[in-house]
Amino acid sequence: MRLFIIPFAVLFGVFTRTELLLADTYPVAITDDRQQLVTLTHRPESVAAISVFAADVMQALGSQASGLSTLNHQRTRFLGDTVAHVTDLGEVHETNMEVLTQLKPDLIVGIRTYTEPHAAKFEQIAPFLAYDLIDYADSDRAILGMTTALGKAEEGAQLNRDFAARMAELGNKAPGGLRSVLLWYWDDVPFAFYDHHLAVHIMRELQVNNAFGASELAPSLKNPFAAPISMEKLLQLDPDVILAFKGDSGPFAQHPVWQRLTAVKQQRVYRVADHYVMPHGPIARDMVLRELAHLFYPATFAAPSDIPVAARARPAAFSSD
Amino acid sequence: MQLTHHDDTIELRSVTVLVTVCVVAMAISLIMSLRVGDFSLSLDQILQALKTPNDDTPSFVVWQLRLPRAVLGLMVGAVLGMAGAIVQSITRNPLGSPSLMGVTSGAAFAIVIGLVVFDISYGQRLSVGTVGGLSAAALTFGIAWQTRLNPVYLTLAGMSVALFFAAGISVLLIASDGEAMGLYVWLTGSLGDRTWQHVGQLAPFALLGLVMGVSFARALDLLMLDDDTATSLGVSIHRWRLLLGMTAVILTAATVSVAGPISFIGLIAPHIVRLGLRGDGLRGLGGQLPHRWLLPLSALVGASLIGIADLIAKVQDVPVGIFCVLLGGPLFVYLIGKQPC
């Protein structure tokens, strides 16, 4: 009986899949986070990623963006070597329009705040989708919007369902009882992320309290998603685990407060890669979720092995001078 | 004899009043800044920590976090006050100050280039800032030279140069993207999270300013006279202007390297001293306030101003540079209004 059912199910699946593909008819209209209705007349073959998000979505769908922006003049590392030879579109906030024009993409996808001043130019080149990409809802909405534009709405919805399920699963297994902060710092000015940023949202789903909390000034607004934090405040919060994006050298790392922090004493300060501050794509957020689970609870969760070495969190070093 | 005695009395009284006000302001700002912070510390805890430093948290917070910031603030104010007085004297321009001569912006621009493009170390900031400050000063003086350094033209030239460098900083901020948030805080002038390391870095320059002030007070008095008179009295005008101008630039660059660009203190402090001692017997060559008084008192007033401004900034959780602009802006408008066109 089982031998009969399995081929039948496979045939049914293939048929259903074909139906879905046939159902992806164009034109397709998507409303992006500018509340702008963007119409695509045909399925995009070439996608320009004006942030790592779109490249992430393409890779999650088994494809590849044709162009990708850089952050701080560096190509993102969490997508591995697969994006190494993709056309460089310049910095995420300052797209090289000549290269973009030459690329002739069918679709351009970017972060709204970075792309807003140049939106008209983007639209002259190709249909353009702009997303906020700050909180969890932004991530789900943008994935669904972009996959719809690519004629793969169901895959997008599935990616969202899978992530929600995995986050719930890991959250249920998480022992809890920890406090943490996610810092981004440059030189001697550290910033801490608020509760609503997606990386911190994931942290909280893992039963870890964000010691910096929510924005008190404008809790209903998505921006700002981070604010400066004084070293005295950090000492007062004294989190169990500290995640820091960017350098662990320079005067900031030599500040005397570091040596008094529990996280430093217990060697639980980690330098994280750029996908922690831009974790909104399906691959990035999944990596952040699984890596955070391990960093917070190494006895409960094994270290994910599929994250490229260059993108993995590593213990931060602090001078005792 | 009676007149001299009368002048000495007034002199002593007005100086005493000014010094007392400044010392009280500094003491209040120092004590309050030790109390204000994220940790709630009682006065007893603070006094105990000051008397018997140890390894506990209150002692650490007082000695390693709050005291260095307060001390650095006073030093920055003193150095800027003195630099402002020197600039006003060598240019004979009541509107002169390191920020209005473009020096502050030039130093900041150079440091931002160094940070964004060349990733300079913390220790290199001072030398880079000095080069930027000197370049800006040279540019300002070069532009205003054809008007024989007319005070208003010199100020306009300085403001143009400051705007030029501010535009350059904006370009760099745009280019630096993710780095920009940190740069914005530094560029408003901030004493947040400063340590004894910063105090140690600025201390030699504060000392340099003090020594220069005492040593060259007489030369500065003579530079306030017209060029012919000063030359006839044996003063090498250009050499002294260059030496003292470079001193002012180095002092300013030192403050920029530890605290970012803080505007208007250099402008205001000498004026407050002159206003405070107006109408008394403290008049030297050319009817000007002697620099043996002006320089140390400008330092004292500058320190008091930054002390109070940083206390407010700390309570409001914003960079101190913002309050310095709020204090200095209106006074600058007032001083501009008093200048002959």
mmCIF file with all atom_site columns, C-alpha atoms in Angstrom, chain A residues 70-73 91-94 114 184-191 225-226 228-237 246 251-252 254-258 260, chain B residues 36-39 55-57 60-61 64-66 115-116 122 125 173-183 185-186 192-195 197-198 258 314 317:
data_model
loop_
_atom_site.group_PDB
_atom_site.id
_atom_site.type_symbol
_atom_site.label_atom_id
_atom_site.label_alt_id
_atom_site.label_comp_id
_atom_site.label_asym_id
_atom_site.label_entity_id
_atom_site.label_seq_id
_atom_site.pdbx_PDB_ins_code
_atom_site.Cartn_x
_atom_site.Cartn_y
_atom_site.Cartn_z
_atom_site.occupancy
_atom_site.B_iso_or_equiv
_atom_site.pdbx_formal_charge
_atom_site.auth_seq_id
_atom_site.auth_comp_id
_atom_site.auth_asym_id
_atom_site.auth_atom_id
_atom_site.pdbx_PDB_model_num
ATOM 1  C CA . THR A 1 70  ? 28.744 46.613 0.202  1.00 0.00 ? 70  THR A CA 1
ATOM 2  C CA . LEU A 1 71  ? 28.619 47.715 3.855  1.00 0.00 ? 71  LEU A CA 1
ATOM 3  C CA . ASN A 1 72  ? 31.639 49.706 5.016  1.00 0.00 ? 72  ASN A CA 1
ATOM 4  C CA . HIS A 1 73  ? 33.218 48.746 1.705  1.00 0.00 ? 73  HIS A CA 1
ATOM 5  C CA . GLU A 1 91  ? 28.138 51.193 -0.790 1.00 0.00 ? 91  GLU A CA 1
ATOM 6  C CA . VAL A 1 92  ? 24.656 50.387 0.469  1.00 0.00 ? 92  VAL A CA 1
ATOM 7  C CA . HIS A 1 93  ? 23.796 54.086 0.887  1.00 0.00 ? 93  HIS A CA 1
ATOM 8  C CA . GLU A 1 94  ? 25.562 55.264 -2.253 1.00 0.00 ? 94  GLU A CA 1
ATOM 9  C CA . TYR A 1 114 ? 19.352 54.334 2.305  1.00 0.00 ? 114 TYR A CA 1
ATOM 10 C CA . TRP A 1 184 ? 27.403 48.590 17.570 1.00 0.00 ? 184 TRP A CA 1
ATOM 11 C CA . TYR A 1 185 ? 30.290 50.875 18.165 1.00 0.00 ? 185 TYR A CA 1
ATOM 12 C CA . TRP A 1 186 ? 32.631 53.130 16.370 1.00 0.00 ? 186 TRP A CA 1
ATOM 13 C CA . ASP A 1 187 ? 35.711 54.436 18.102 1.00 0.00 ? 187 ASP A CA 1
ATOM 14 C CA . ASP A 1 188 ? 34.578 55.687 21.504 1.00 0.00 ? 188 ASP A CA 1
ATOM 15 C CA . VAL A 1 189 ? 30.820 55.922 20.919 1.00 0.00 ? 189 VAL A CA 1
ATOM 16 C CA . PRO A 1 190 ? 28.907 52.693 21.567 1.00 0.00 ? 190 PRO A CA 1
ATOM 17 C CA . PHE A 1 191 ? 25.262 52.295 20.527 1.00 0.00 ? 191 PHE A CA 1
ATOM 18 C CA . PHE A 1 225 ? 16.493 51.270 16.535 1.00 0.00 ? 225 PHE A CA 1
ATOM 19 C CA . ALA A 1 226 ? 19.648 51.994 18.553 1.00 0.00 ? 226 ALA A CA 1
ATOM 20 C CA . PRO A 1 228 ? 24.224 55.776 22.384 1.00 0.00 ? 228 PRO A CA 1
ATOM 21 C CA . ILE A 1 229 ? 24.954 54.022 25.650 1.00 0.00 ? 229 ILE A CA 1
ATOM 22 C CA . SER A 1 230 ? 27.447 55.340 28.193 1.00 0.00 ? 230 SER A CA 1
ATOM 23 C CA . MET A 1 231 ? 29.995 53.039 29.733 1.00 0.00 ? 231 MET A CA 1
ATOM 24 C CA . GLU A 1 232 ? 28.516 53.848 33.141 1.00 0.00 ? 232 GLU A CA 1
ATOM 25 C CA . LYS A 1 233 ? 25.151 52.664 31.866 1.00 0.00 ? 233 LYS A CA 1
ATOM 26 C CA . LEU A 1 234 ? 26.742 49.500 30.523 1.00 0.00 ? 234 LEU A CA 1
ATOM 27 C CA . LEU A 1 235 ? 28.341 48.923 33.936 1.00 0.00 ? 235 LEU A CA 1
ATOM 28 C CA . GLN A 1 236 ? 24.996 49.479 35.605 1.00 0.00 ? 236 GLN A CA 1
ATOM 29 C CA . LEU A 1 237 ? 23.261 47.016 33.250 1.00 0.00 ? 237 LEU A CA 1
ATOM 30 C CA . LYS A 1 246 ? 32.546 46.133 14.779 1.00 0.00 ? 246 LYS A CA 1
ATOM 31 C CA . PRO A 1 251 ? 40.365 53.358 23.010 1.00 0.00 ? 251 PRO A CA 1
ATOM 32 C CA . PHE A 1 252 ? 36.833 52.115 23.556 1.00 0.00 ? 252 PHE A CA 1
ATOM 33 C CA . GLN A 1 254 ? 40.595 49.891 26.649 1.00 0.00 ? 254 GLN A CA 1
ATOM 34 C CA . HIS A 1 255 ? 37.975 51.629 28.763 1.00 0.00 ? 255 HIS A CA 1
ATOM 35 C CA . PRO A 1 256 ? 38.333 50.550 32.408 1.00 0.00 ? 256 PRO A CA 1
ATOM 36 C CA . VAL A 1 257 ? 34.655 49.551 32.628 1.00 0.00 ? 257 VAL A CA 1
ATOM 37 C CA . TRP A 1 258 ? 35.211 46.495 30.454 1.00 0.00 ? 258 TRP A CA 1
ATOM 38 C CA . ARG A 1 260 ? 34.511 45.007 35.613 1.00 0.00 ? 260 ARG A CA 1
ATOM 39 C CA . VAL B 2 36  ? 24.800 62.697 38.343 1.00 0.00 ? 36  VAL B CA 1
ATOM 40 C CA . GLY B 2 37  ? 24.964 59.419 36.466 1.00 0.00 ? 37  GLY B CA 1
ATOM 41 C CA . ASP B 2 38  ? 23.361 56.062 35.854 1.00 0.00 ? 38  ASP B CA 1
ATOM 42 C CA . PHE B 2 39  ? 24.387 54.735 39.260 1.00 0.00 ? 39  PHE B CA 1
ATOM 43 C CA . ASP B 2 55  ? 37.858 48.471 44.382 1.00 0.00 ? 55  ASP B CA 1
ATOM 44 C CA . ASP B 2 56  ? 34.147 48.653 45.082 1.00 0.00 ? 56  ASP B CA 1
ATOM 45 C CA . THR B 2 57  ? 31.669 49.928 42.508 1.00 0.00 ? 57  THR B CA 1
ATOM 46 C CA . PHE B 2 60  ? 35.192 52.880 40.654 1.00 0.00 ? 60  PHE B CA 1
ATOM 47 C CA . VAL B 2 61  ? 32.313 54.973 39.354 1.00 0.00 ? 61  VAL B CA 1
ATOM 48 C CA . GLN B 2 64  ? 37.254 56.072 36.953 1.00 0.00 ? 64  GLN B CA 1
ATOM 49 C CA . LEU B 2 65  ? 34.089 57.364 35.314 1.00 0.00 ? 65  LEU B CA 1
ATOM 50 C CA . ARG B 2 66  ? 32.835 60.618 36.770 1.00 0.00 ? 66  ARG B CA 1
ATOM 51 C CA . LEU B 2 115 ? 39.669 58.285 11.023 1.00 0.00 ? 115 LEU B CA 1
ATOM 52 C CA . VAL B 2 116 ? 37.578 57.521 7.973  1.00 0.00 ? 116 VAL B CA 1
ATOM 53 C CA . TYR B 2 122 ? 43.998 57.610 18.965 1.00 0.00 ? 122 TYR B CA 1
ATOM 54 C CA . ARG B 2 125 ? 44.697 62.506 16.419 1.00 0.00 ? 125 ARG B CA 1
ATOM 55 C CA . LEU B 2 173 ? 30.107 61.509 6.900  1.00 0.00 ? 173 LEU B CA 1
ATOM 56 C CA . ILE B 2 174 ? 28.122 60.520 3.839  1.00 0.00 ? 174 ILE B CA 1
ATOM 57 C CA . ALA B 2 175 ? 30.997 58.391 2.624  1.00 0.00 ? 175 ALA B CA 1
ATOM 58 C CA . SER B 2 176 ? 31.496 56.735 5.980  1.00 0.00 ? 176 SER B CA 1
ATOM 59 C CA . ASP B 2 177 ? 27.860 55.605 6.296  1.00 0.00 ? 177 ASP B CA 1
ATOM 60 C CA . GLY B 2 178 ? 27.738 53.220 9.237  1.00 0.00 ? 178 GLY B CA 1
ATOM 61 C CA . GLU B 2 179 ? 30.531 55.092 10.943 1.00 0.00 ? 179 GLU B CA 1
ATOM 62 C CA . ALA B 2 180 ? 28.554 58.298 10.777 1.00 0.00 ? 180 ALA B CA 1
ATOM 63 C CA . MET B 2 181 ? 26.494 57.919 13.940 1.00 0.00 ? 181 MET B CA 1
ATOM 64 C CA . GLY B 2 182 ? 29.618 57.759 16.063 1.00 0.00 ? 182 GLY B CA 1
ATOM 65 C CA . LEU B 2 183 ? 31.165 60.628 14.171 1.00 0.00 ? 183 LEU B CA 1
ATOM 66 C CA . VAL B 2 185 ? 28.363 62.423 18.466 1.00 0.00 ? 185 VAL B CA 1
ATOM 67 C CA . TRP B 2 186 ? 32.080 63.210 18.439 1.00 0.00 ? 186 TRP B CA 1
ATOM 68 C CA . GLY B 2 192 ? 31.126 61.199 27.542 1.00 0.00 ? 192 GLY B CA 1
ATOM 69 C CA . ASP B 2 193 ? 33.092 58.106 28.623 1.00 0.00 ? 193 ASP B CA 1
ATOM 70 C CA . ARG B 2 194 ? 36.373 60.010 28.807 1.00 0.00 ? 194 ARG B CA 1
ATOM 71 C CA . THR B 2 195 ? 39.019 58.487 31.046 1.00 0.00 ? 195 THR B CA 1
ATOM 72 C CA . GLN B 2 197 ? 43.948 58.547 29.516 1.00 0.00 ? 197 GLN B CA 1
ATOM 73 C CA . HIS B 2 198 ? 42.269 61.558 27.904 1.00 0.00 ? 198 HIS B CA 1
ATOM 74 C CA . VAL B 2 258 ? 40.119 64.534 23.230 1.00 0.00 ? 258 VAL B CA 1
ATOM 75 C CA . LYS B 2 314 ? 25.015 65.024 31.499 1.00 0.00 ? 314 LYS B CA 1
ATOM 76 C CA . ASP B 2 317 ? 22.180 62.987 28.199 1.00 0.00 ? 317 ASP B CA 1
#
